Short mmCIF file of C-alpha atoms and ligand atoms in Angstrom, two decimals:
data_model
loop_
_atom_site.label_atom_id
_atom_site.label_comp_id
_atom_site.label_asym_id
_atom_site.label_seq_id
_atom_site.Cartn_x
_atom_site.Cartn_y
_atom_site.Cartn_z
CA MET A 35 -168.46 180.41 -75.21
CA ARG A 36 -171.64 179.62 -72.88
CA ILE A 37 -171.34 178.11 -69.62
CA VAL A 38 -174.30 176.09 -70.24
CA ASP A 39 -172.89 174.12 -72.86
CA ILE A 40 -169.95 173.41 -70.67
CA ILE A 41 -172.31 172.18 -68.26
CA GLU A 42 -173.80 169.83 -70.51
CA LYS A 43 -170.76 168.68 -71.91
CA LYS A 44 -169.39 167.78 -68.44
CA ARG A 45 -172.74 166.18 -67.30
CA ASP A 46 -172.27 163.85 -70.06
CA GLY A 47 -168.75 162.99 -68.77
CA HIS A 48 -166.33 164.71 -71.71
CA ALA A 49 -162.94 166.35 -71.11
CA LEU A 50 -163.29 170.06 -71.02
CA THR A 51 -160.81 172.09 -73.06
CA LYS A 52 -158.10 174.42 -71.44
CA GLU A 53 -160.08 177.24 -72.90
CA GLU A 54 -163.60 175.93 -71.32
CA ILE A 55 -161.81 175.59 -67.83
CA THR A 56 -160.38 179.15 -68.00
CA PHE A 57 -163.77 180.47 -69.15
CA PHE A 58 -165.52 179.07 -66.13
CA ILE A 59 -162.69 180.06 -63.48
CA GLU A 60 -162.38 183.67 -64.97
CA GLY A 61 -166.35 184.22 -65.54
CA TYR A 62 -167.33 182.89 -62.08
CA THR A 63 -164.40 184.69 -60.20
CA ASN A 64 -165.67 187.71 -61.91
CA GLY A 65 -169.14 187.39 -61.33
CA GLU A 66 -170.13 187.07 -64.47
CA ILE A 67 -171.10 183.31 -64.23
CA PRO A 68 -173.93 182.75 -61.32
CA ASP A 69 -173.89 180.47 -58.35
CA TYR A 70 -176.27 178.03 -59.69
CA GLN A 71 -174.77 177.49 -63.10
CA ALA A 72 -171.10 177.12 -60.92
CA SER A 73 -172.89 174.80 -58.59
CA ALA A 74 -174.18 172.62 -61.39
CA LEU A 75 -170.66 172.37 -63.07
CA LEU A 76 -169.07 171.39 -59.84
CA MET A 77 -171.67 168.68 -59.21
CA ALA A 78 -171.07 167.42 -62.97
CA ILE A 79 -167.42 167.12 -61.91
CA TYR A 80 -168.15 165.67 -58.79
CA PHE A 81 -170.10 162.73 -60.43
CA THR A 82 -167.97 162.53 -63.86
CA ASP A 83 -164.58 163.24 -62.65
CA MET A 84 -161.98 164.98 -64.42
CA THR A 85 -158.78 163.52 -66.60
CA ASP A 86 -155.34 164.58 -65.37
CA GLU A 87 -155.17 167.13 -68.09
CA GLU A 88 -158.18 168.98 -67.05
CA ARG A 89 -157.01 168.92 -63.28
CA ALA A 90 -153.90 170.41 -64.06
CA ASN A 91 -155.42 173.16 -66.16
CA LEU A 92 -157.86 173.69 -63.47
CA THR A 93 -155.16 174.38 -61.02
CA LEU A 94 -153.73 176.55 -63.47
CA ALA A 95 -156.43 178.64 -64.23
CA MET A 96 -157.13 178.98 -60.07
CA VAL A 97 -153.55 180.02 -59.76
CA ALA A 98 -154.12 182.74 -62.34
CA SER A 99 -157.16 183.98 -60.84
CA GLY A 100 -154.99 186.11 -58.39
CA ASP A 101 -151.70 187.28 -57.26
CA GLN A 102 -148.42 185.04 -57.52
CA ILE A 103 -145.69 185.14 -55.20
CA ASP A 104 -142.27 185.69 -56.81
CA LEU A 105 -139.74 183.81 -54.82
CA SER A 106 -137.04 184.17 -57.26
CA ALA A 107 -134.84 186.60 -55.36
CA ILE A 108 -134.26 183.75 -52.84
CA ASP A 109 -131.44 181.56 -53.70
CA GLY A 110 -131.74 177.64 -53.91
CA ILE A 111 -134.85 175.56 -54.73
CA LYS A 112 -137.97 176.56 -52.33
CA VAL A 113 -139.55 173.56 -51.21
CA ASP A 114 -142.95 173.97 -49.64
CA LYS A 115 -144.66 171.44 -47.19
CA HIS A 116 -148.56 171.17 -46.97
CA SER A 117 -150.62 169.09 -44.41
CA THR A 118 -154.22 168.54 -45.19
CA GLY A 119 -154.74 169.14 -41.30
CA GLY A 120 -154.81 167.22 -38.02
CA VAL A 121 -155.17 167.70 -34.44
CA GLY A 122 -151.87 168.87 -32.45
CA ASP A 123 -149.96 168.70 -35.75
CA THR A 124 -146.62 170.50 -34.58
CA THR A 125 -144.79 169.55 -37.60
CA THR A 126 -144.07 172.90 -39.49
CA LEU A 127 -141.71 174.56 -37.32
CA PRO A 128 -139.33 171.49 -36.42
CA LEU A 129 -139.27 170.37 -39.98
CA ALA A 130 -138.63 173.92 -41.27
CA ALA A 131 -135.71 174.54 -38.82
CA MET A 132 -134.08 170.85 -39.58
CA VAL A 133 -134.41 171.40 -43.41
CA ALA A 134 -133.08 175.01 -43.26
CA ALA A 135 -130.34 173.60 -41.19
CA VAL A 136 -129.42 171.27 -43.81
CA GLY A 137 -129.33 174.18 -46.14
CA VAL A 138 -132.77 174.14 -47.84
CA PRO A 139 -134.39 177.51 -48.25
CA VAL A 140 -137.80 177.47 -46.32
CA ALA A 141 -139.89 180.77 -47.17
CA LYS A 142 -142.96 179.81 -45.55
CA MET A 143 -146.14 181.75 -45.87
CA SER A 144 -148.68 180.34 -43.06
CA GLY A 145 -152.27 180.92 -41.86
CA ARG A 146 -153.97 181.30 -38.77
CA GLY A 147 -156.10 178.15 -37.46
CA LEU A 148 -159.79 177.58 -37.30
CA GLY A 149 -160.95 174.72 -35.20
CA HIS A 150 -158.76 172.54 -33.08
CA THR A 151 -155.56 174.86 -32.17
CA GLY A 152 -154.00 177.38 -33.87
CA GLY A 153 -152.11 177.51 -37.19
CA THR A 154 -148.21 177.87 -37.13
CA ILE A 155 -148.77 181.69 -37.07
CA ASP A 156 -150.56 181.43 -33.97
CA LYS A 157 -148.20 179.30 -32.16
CA LEU A 158 -145.34 181.53 -33.23
CA GLU A 159 -146.96 184.28 -31.46
CA ALA A 160 -147.01 182.52 -28.09
CA ILE A 161 -143.09 183.71 -28.28
CA ASP A 162 -142.76 187.24 -26.83
CA GLY A 163 -142.03 189.71 -29.22
CA PHE A 164 -142.53 187.63 -32.33
CA HIS A 165 -144.03 189.28 -35.28
CA VAL A 166 -145.07 187.75 -38.70
CA GLU A 167 -145.38 190.87 -40.90
CA LEU A 168 -142.17 191.20 -43.00
CA SER A 169 -141.56 193.32 -45.89
CA THR A 170 -140.57 191.35 -49.19
CA ALA A 171 -137.42 192.42 -48.94
CA ASP A 172 -136.74 191.54 -45.58
CA PHE A 173 -138.45 188.06 -46.24
CA THR A 174 -136.06 187.70 -48.81
CA GLN A 175 -132.78 189.04 -47.10
CA GLN A 176 -133.70 186.50 -44.08
CA VAL A 177 -134.09 183.28 -46.18
CA ASN A 178 -130.92 184.03 -48.02
CA GLU A 179 -129.21 184.82 -44.61
CA ILE A 180 -130.51 182.19 -42.41
CA LYS A 181 -132.45 179.84 -44.50
CA MET A 182 -135.96 180.26 -42.84
CA ALA A 183 -138.72 182.74 -42.59
CA VAL A 184 -142.25 182.58 -41.55
CA VAL A 185 -144.83 185.35 -42.72
CA GLY A 186 -148.62 185.61 -42.46
CA GLN A 187 -150.40 185.22 -45.65
CA SER A 188 -150.79 188.49 -47.37
CA GLY A 189 -152.01 189.40 -50.90
CA ASN A 190 -154.89 187.97 -52.73
CA LEU A 191 -154.06 184.60 -53.62
CA THR A 192 -156.41 182.40 -55.59
CA PRO A 193 -159.57 184.18 -55.23
CA ALA A 194 -161.27 181.36 -57.46
CA ASP A 195 -160.56 179.08 -54.87
CA LYS A 196 -161.79 180.83 -52.43
CA LYS A 197 -165.29 181.61 -54.12
CA ILE A 198 -165.38 177.75 -55.22
CA TYR A 199 -164.63 176.48 -51.95
CA ALA A 200 -167.33 178.31 -50.36
CA LEU A 201 -169.71 177.04 -53.05
CA ARG A 202 -168.73 173.60 -52.42
CA ASP A 203 -169.35 173.81 -48.76
CA VAL A 204 -172.90 174.50 -49.24
CA THR A 205 -173.53 172.38 -52.54
CA ALA A 206 -172.40 168.84 -51.09
CA THR A 207 -169.18 168.96 -53.55
CA VAL A 208 -166.23 169.22 -51.08
CA SER A 209 -165.45 165.56 -51.36
CA SER A 210 -164.22 165.47 -54.81
CA ILE A 211 -160.79 164.29 -55.57
CA PRO A 212 -160.16 166.75 -58.56
CA LEU A 213 -161.57 169.50 -56.63
CA ILE A 214 -159.81 169.03 -53.39
CA ALA A 215 -156.61 168.44 -55.05
CA SER A 216 -156.66 171.32 -57.64
CA SER A 217 -157.80 173.57 -54.55
CA ILE A 218 -154.91 172.78 -52.39
CA MET A 219 -152.20 172.62 -55.31
CA SER A 220 -153.51 175.87 -56.48
CA LYS A 221 -152.65 177.79 -53.20
CA LYS A 222 -149.30 176.04 -52.98
CA ILE A 223 -148.26 177.14 -56.62
CA ALA A 224 -149.36 180.48 -56.39
CA SER A 225 -147.33 181.17 -53.05
CA GLY A 226 -144.32 180.67 -55.26
CA ALA A 227 -142.54 177.04 -54.12
CA ASP A 228 -140.63 175.36 -56.86
CA ALA A 229 -141.18 172.05 -54.94
CA ILE A 230 -143.97 170.64 -52.79
CA VAL A 231 -144.14 168.04 -50.13
CA LEU A 232 -147.64 166.75 -49.07
CA ASP A 233 -148.51 165.30 -45.60
CA VAL A 234 -151.99 163.51 -46.48
CA LYS A 235 -153.57 162.65 -43.29
CA THR A 236 -155.90 159.57 -42.92
CA GLY A 237 -157.98 158.40 -40.22
CA ASP A 238 -160.84 159.63 -37.98
CA GLY A 239 -159.45 163.03 -37.42
CA ALA A 240 -158.70 163.69 -41.01
CA PHE A 241 -160.63 164.47 -44.19
CA MET A 242 -159.69 161.23 -45.94
CA LYS A 243 -160.83 158.57 -43.59
CA THR A 244 -159.39 155.40 -45.52
CA VAL A 245 -155.86 155.15 -46.70
CA GLU A 246 -157.07 154.13 -49.94
CA ASP A 247 -158.67 157.59 -50.34
CA ALA A 248 -155.74 159.28 -49.00
CA GLU A 249 -153.50 157.81 -51.66
CA ARG A 250 -155.87 158.59 -54.48
CA LEU A 251 -156.15 162.04 -53.38
CA ALA A 252 -152.15 162.31 -52.95
CA HIS A 253 -151.74 160.75 -56.42
CA ALA A 254 -153.71 163.16 -57.86
CA MET A 255 -151.96 166.21 -56.10
CA VAL A 256 -148.46 164.70 -56.94
CA LYS A 257 -149.50 164.35 -60.82
CA ILE A 258 -150.93 167.86 -61.06
CA GLY A 259 -147.55 169.18 -59.56
CA ASN A 260 -145.23 167.28 -61.60
CA SER A 261 -147.06 168.38 -64.73
CA VAL A 262 -147.07 171.86 -64.11
CA GLY A 263 -143.57 172.09 -63.33
CA ARG A 264 -143.28 171.95 -59.61
CA LYS A 265 -141.71 168.71 -58.55
CA THR A 266 -143.98 167.28 -55.64
CA MET A 267 -143.84 163.87 -53.50
CA ALA A 268 -146.27 163.06 -50.98
CA ILE A 269 -146.63 160.82 -47.65
CA ILE A 270 -150.11 159.15 -46.25
CA SER A 271 -149.70 159.55 -42.33
CA ASP A 272 -152.01 158.47 -39.40
CA MET A 273 -154.45 161.06 -37.98
CA SER A 274 -156.59 158.36 -36.07
CA GLN A 275 -155.03 160.03 -32.96
CA PRO A 276 -153.13 163.48 -32.20
CA LEU A 277 -149.80 163.83 -33.34
CA GLY A 278 -147.08 163.90 -30.73
CA LEU A 279 -148.33 164.63 -27.19
CA ALA A 280 -149.13 168.47 -27.05
CA ILE A 281 -152.04 169.95 -28.23
CA GLY A 282 -152.08 174.01 -27.76
CA ASN A 283 -150.01 176.88 -29.08
CA ALA A 284 -147.47 177.65 -26.31
CA LEU A 285 -147.28 173.79 -25.68
CA GLU A 286 -146.42 172.85 -28.95
CA ILE A 287 -143.72 175.47 -29.34
CA LYS A 288 -142.55 173.82 -26.38
CA GLU A 289 -142.65 170.36 -28.08
CA ALA A 290 -141.22 171.54 -31.26
CA ILE A 291 -138.18 172.55 -29.32
CA ASP A 292 -137.89 169.14 -27.76
CA THR A 293 -138.22 167.75 -31.31
CA LEU A 294 -135.05 169.83 -32.36
CA LYS A 295 -133.09 168.80 -29.32
CA GLY A 296 -134.07 165.15 -30.53
CA ASN A 297 -136.52 164.47 -27.41
CA GLY A 298 -139.47 164.82 -29.56
CA PRO A 299 -142.49 162.29 -29.19
CA GLU A 300 -141.63 159.45 -31.19
CA ASP A 301 -144.27 159.75 -33.82
CA LEU A 302 -143.52 163.76 -34.43
CA GLN A 303 -139.82 163.10 -34.43
CA GLU A 304 -140.22 160.59 -36.96
CA LEU A 305 -142.86 162.36 -39.52
CA CYS A 306 -140.18 165.36 -39.35
CA TYR A 307 -137.51 162.99 -40.73
CA VAL A 308 -139.67 161.57 -43.15
CA LEU A 309 -141.26 164.81 -44.81
CA GLY A 310 -137.81 166.65 -44.00
CA SER A 311 -136.15 163.71 -46.28
CA GLN A 312 -138.42 164.28 -49.17
CA MET A 313 -137.71 168.21 -48.88
CA VAL A 314 -133.93 167.70 -48.75
CA VAL A 315 -134.06 165.59 -51.96
CA LEU A 316 -136.62 167.96 -53.76
CA GLY A 317 -134.30 171.05 -52.56
CA GLY A 318 -131.12 169.26 -54.19
CA HIS A 319 -129.16 168.61 -50.98
CA ALA A 320 -129.42 164.78 -51.43
CA THR A 321 -129.91 162.33 -54.10
CA THR A 322 -131.76 159.48 -51.87
CA LEU A 323 -134.13 159.69 -48.86
CA GLN A 324 -131.64 157.81 -47.01
CA GLU A 325 -129.15 160.08 -47.53
CA ALA A 326 -131.29 163.04 -46.70
CA ARG A 327 -132.51 161.50 -43.28
CA ALA A 328 -128.71 161.13 -42.13
CA GLN A 329 -128.41 164.65 -42.75
CA LEU A 330 -131.21 165.71 -40.68
CA GLU A 331 -130.50 163.55 -38.16
CA GLU A 332 -126.94 165.02 -38.04
CA VAL A 333 -128.20 168.61 -37.95
CA VAL A 334 -130.47 167.50 -34.91
CA ALA A 335 -127.88 165.73 -33.23
CA ASN A 336 -125.01 168.57 -33.42
CA GLY A 337 -127.58 171.26 -32.21
CA LYS A 338 -127.48 172.87 -35.82
CA ALA A 339 -131.12 172.57 -36.16
CA LEU A 340 -131.83 174.14 -32.97
CA GLN A 341 -129.47 177.04 -33.77
CA VAL A 342 -131.59 177.88 -36.79
CA LEU A 343 -134.80 177.98 -34.57
CA ARG A 344 -132.84 180.40 -32.42
CA GLU A 345 -131.81 182.83 -35.20
CA PHE A 346 -135.07 182.64 -36.93
CA ILE A 347 -136.88 183.63 -33.81
CA SER A 348 -134.46 186.44 -33.02
CA ALA A 349 -134.63 187.66 -36.64
CA GLN A 350 -138.50 188.07 -36.26
CA GLY A 351 -138.20 189.99 -32.97
CA GLY A 352 -138.84 187.23 -30.81
CA ASN A 353 -136.87 186.38 -27.33
CA ALA A 354 -134.79 183.13 -28.59
CA ASP A 355 -134.23 182.42 -24.79
CA VAL A 356 -137.64 180.33 -24.73
CA VAL A 357 -135.36 177.56 -26.74
CA ASP A 358 -133.18 177.03 -23.60
CA HIS A 359 -136.17 178.06 -21.21
CA PRO A 360 -139.32 177.02 -22.31
CA GLU A 361 -140.92 178.22 -19.00
CA LEU A 362 -140.72 181.78 -20.75
CA LEU A 363 -143.57 180.83 -22.84
CA PRO A 364 -147.24 181.77 -21.82
CA GLN A 365 -148.10 179.29 -18.81
CA ALA A 366 -151.76 178.41 -17.98
CA LYS A 367 -153.16 179.13 -14.40
CA TYR A 368 -154.62 175.84 -13.31
CA ILE A 369 -152.99 172.43 -14.20
CA THR A 370 -154.93 169.14 -13.56
CA GLN A 371 -154.58 165.38 -14.36
CA LEU A 372 -157.46 163.76 -16.15
CA VAL A 373 -156.82 160.04 -14.28
CA ALA A 374 -157.88 157.01 -15.58
CA LYS A 375 -161.08 155.43 -14.08
CA GLN A 376 -159.91 151.67 -15.12
CA SER A 377 -156.77 150.01 -15.92
CA GLY A 378 -156.16 148.74 -19.54
CA TYR A 379 -155.07 149.37 -22.96
CA ILE A 380 -155.64 152.86 -24.90
CA ALA A 381 -157.62 151.78 -27.74
CA LYS A 382 -158.66 155.08 -29.18
CA LEU A 383 -157.75 158.94 -28.60
CA GLU A 384 -160.40 160.01 -31.11
CA ALA A 385 -158.26 163.14 -32.75
CA ASP A 386 -161.26 165.11 -33.61
CA ASP A 387 -162.85 165.23 -30.16
CA ILE A 388 -160.03 165.56 -28.55
CA GLY A 389 -158.89 168.61 -30.92
CA THR A 390 -162.35 170.02 -29.77
CA ALA A 391 -161.75 169.66 -26.06
CA ALA A 392 -158.41 171.66 -26.38
CA MET A 393 -160.51 174.08 -28.63
CA LEU A 394 -163.09 174.41 -25.54
CA LEU A 395 -160.24 175.27 -23.49
CA GLY A 396 -159.35 178.28 -25.81
CA ALA A 397 -156.59 176.76 -27.48
CA GLY A 398 -158.39 176.82 -30.87
CA ARG A 399 -161.00 179.26 -32.64
CA ALA A 400 -164.53 178.50 -32.92
CA THR A 401 -165.19 181.23 -35.26
CA LYS A 402 -162.54 183.40 -37.34
CA GLU A 403 -163.22 186.32 -34.81
CA SER A 404 -162.52 183.99 -31.68
CA GLU A 405 -159.41 185.03 -29.61
CA ILE A 406 -156.91 182.43 -28.65
CA ASP A 407 -155.74 181.53 -25.35
CA LEU A 408 -152.01 180.85 -26.18
CA ALA A 409 -151.27 179.12 -22.80
CA VAL A 410 -153.84 176.46 -22.56
CA GLY A 411 -154.27 173.23 -23.79
CA LEU A 412 -153.69 169.50 -23.47
CA VAL A 413 -150.48 167.23 -23.01
CA LEU A 414 -151.17 163.40 -23.60
CA ASN A 415 -149.49 161.14 -21.32
CA LYS A 416 -150.81 158.05 -23.21
CA LYS A 417 -151.11 157.11 -26.87
CA VAL A 418 -153.03 154.27 -28.59
CA GLY A 419 -151.26 150.93 -27.51
CA ASP A 420 -150.06 152.12 -24.02
CA TYR A 421 -150.90 150.36 -20.77
CA VAL A 422 -152.67 152.49 -18.11
CA GLU A 423 -153.22 151.96 -14.46
CA LYS A 424 -156.24 152.89 -13.03
CA GLY A 425 -155.38 156.43 -11.23
CA GLU A 426 -152.50 157.05 -13.46
CA SER A 427 -152.84 160.47 -15.70
CA LEU A 428 -154.24 160.07 -19.07
CA VAL A 429 -154.09 163.64 -20.05
CA THR A 430 -152.52 166.72 -18.39
CA ILE A 431 -155.06 169.67 -18.88
CA HIS A 432 -153.56 173.22 -19.19
CA ALA A 433 -156.36 175.66 -18.34
CA ASN A 434 -156.95 179.16 -17.36
CA ARG A 435 -160.42 178.58 -15.56
CA GLN A 436 -161.35 176.21 -12.91
CA ALA A 437 -164.66 175.03 -14.54
CA ILE A 438 -163.77 172.40 -16.88
CA THR A 439 -166.11 169.69 -16.27
CA GLU A 440 -167.14 169.94 -20.02
CA VAL A 441 -163.85 169.37 -21.13
CA GLU A 442 -163.13 166.20 -18.61
CA GLN A 443 -166.48 164.76 -19.76
CA LYS A 444 -165.41 165.05 -23.54
CA LEU A 445 -161.95 163.64 -22.92
CA TYR A 446 -163.32 160.48 -20.93
CA GLN A 447 -165.89 160.05 -23.88
CA HIS A 448 -163.08 159.70 -26.52
CA ILE A 449 -160.50 157.93 -24.81
CA ILE A 450 -161.50 154.49 -25.16
CA ILE A 451 -159.73 151.88 -22.78
CA THR A 452 -159.89 148.02 -23.25
CA GLU A 453 -158.81 144.96 -21.57
CA GLN A 454 -157.22 143.22 -24.62
CA ALA A 455 -153.94 144.55 -25.98
CA VAL A 456 -154.09 147.21 -28.68
CA GLN A 457 -151.53 147.71 -31.34
CA ALA A 458 -150.11 151.22 -31.93
CA PRO A 459 -151.44 152.69 -35.43
CA THR A 460 -148.99 152.55 -38.43
CA LEU A 461 -147.72 156.30 -38.65
CA ILE A 462 -146.48 156.33 -42.21
CA HIS A 463 -148.72 154.31 -44.48
CA THR A 464 -147.06 155.46 -47.78
CA VAL A 465 -144.44 157.31 -49.29
CA ILE A 466 -145.02 158.73 -52.84
CA THR A 467 -142.18 160.04 -54.62
CA LYS A 468 -143.57 160.34 -58.30
N1 URA B 244 -158.57 171.84 -48.29
C1 URA B 244 -158.60 172.62 -49.49
O1 URA B 244 -157.61 173.47 -49.26
N2 URA B 244 -159.45 172.78 -50.22
C2 URA B 244 -160.09 171.42 -50.24
O2 URA B 244 -160.87 171.45 -51.36
C3 URA B 244 -160.32 170.91 -49.08
C4 URA B 244 -159.49 170.84 -48.13
CA1 CA B 245 -148.32 167.85 -30.83
#
């Protein structure tokens, strides 16, 4: 087989065989195929697309390029959730504790964040004593006993995806549905999930700016998952404004706790129930989404979900007292209010730029090497559609330095207030179950 023939075939719009796709992935991962030929093939895929079968084969070839986590020692169906990324997305922790309380095992590998705010691992480190390194034996035992564990990424998962993603980044081939879908799904499958729930974000703060594009991506991923034996469902949710109210690591832990007490921000609470319902159905603990939702609402109302969070924090060395005393979380030195300069309706809270403002305070990483300040961040006091009086607080800023003019300026620039009434955006655009 010659890579040049494969490039030509794809350039002319023909479907590649499993062997051809595997030849490319193996050859590129081990360095036998140079960047220039891989770039040409990626561009051909960008323009001529791939069939469902090609997409599945590409995903499986990327899975096979590295280690695969074996979760078979954990009882039950392991369901994982993936979000395509957003600002202040506090979902993972409350969602995990809720579905674990219903009985679905959550064996999660999570990453650190880049940009906006930290990843789930960074947020958890805001809890005193919490550690994210567990041996495989301890990880398995913990999930079997309390149904929930979260560890940092380890092992050499999908090296083909790492190399291809870096190449796509510099060859204008990131925004291709078959390439994005196979990239995301290969990582989920290599992490050992039996079933997968996808939260595909849409809006200014998301990768997919329109609902139609987000739906195309979601359908592509759901098809890949189901065709390779991992049951997959998805939703399309709004990311035109940050999710919930808190953006920042310790602040989001507090928000997660509130959500497990049933007092979370409306959008975050709802998103947890919608995604959780899919996880509970895929995990085999309910047959309909309605039945699953009732179970989730029950474990929140009766405190079981909160109890899972306490046990999970203790099991990983953290101080579970934070659940009842969130003031034990790291606190910022300076708390100030960003007040409205005019009365009116909130028309826009531009997710990306508000995320950048939180990052400027130190809540996120500008580069992989940056240190995160776990205490700092933003708490929104208004969301899109709300009315605000001149002089009322729009945002509470938690900072560890006094000079925050550039943060305030950024926020004023990207919080748009209008005289006309504004509708709150739809939170859940689409629910995809097959
Ligand atoms: N996220 C990924 O993991 N891969 C992509 O290709 C795009 C977003
Ligand atoms: Ca949030």
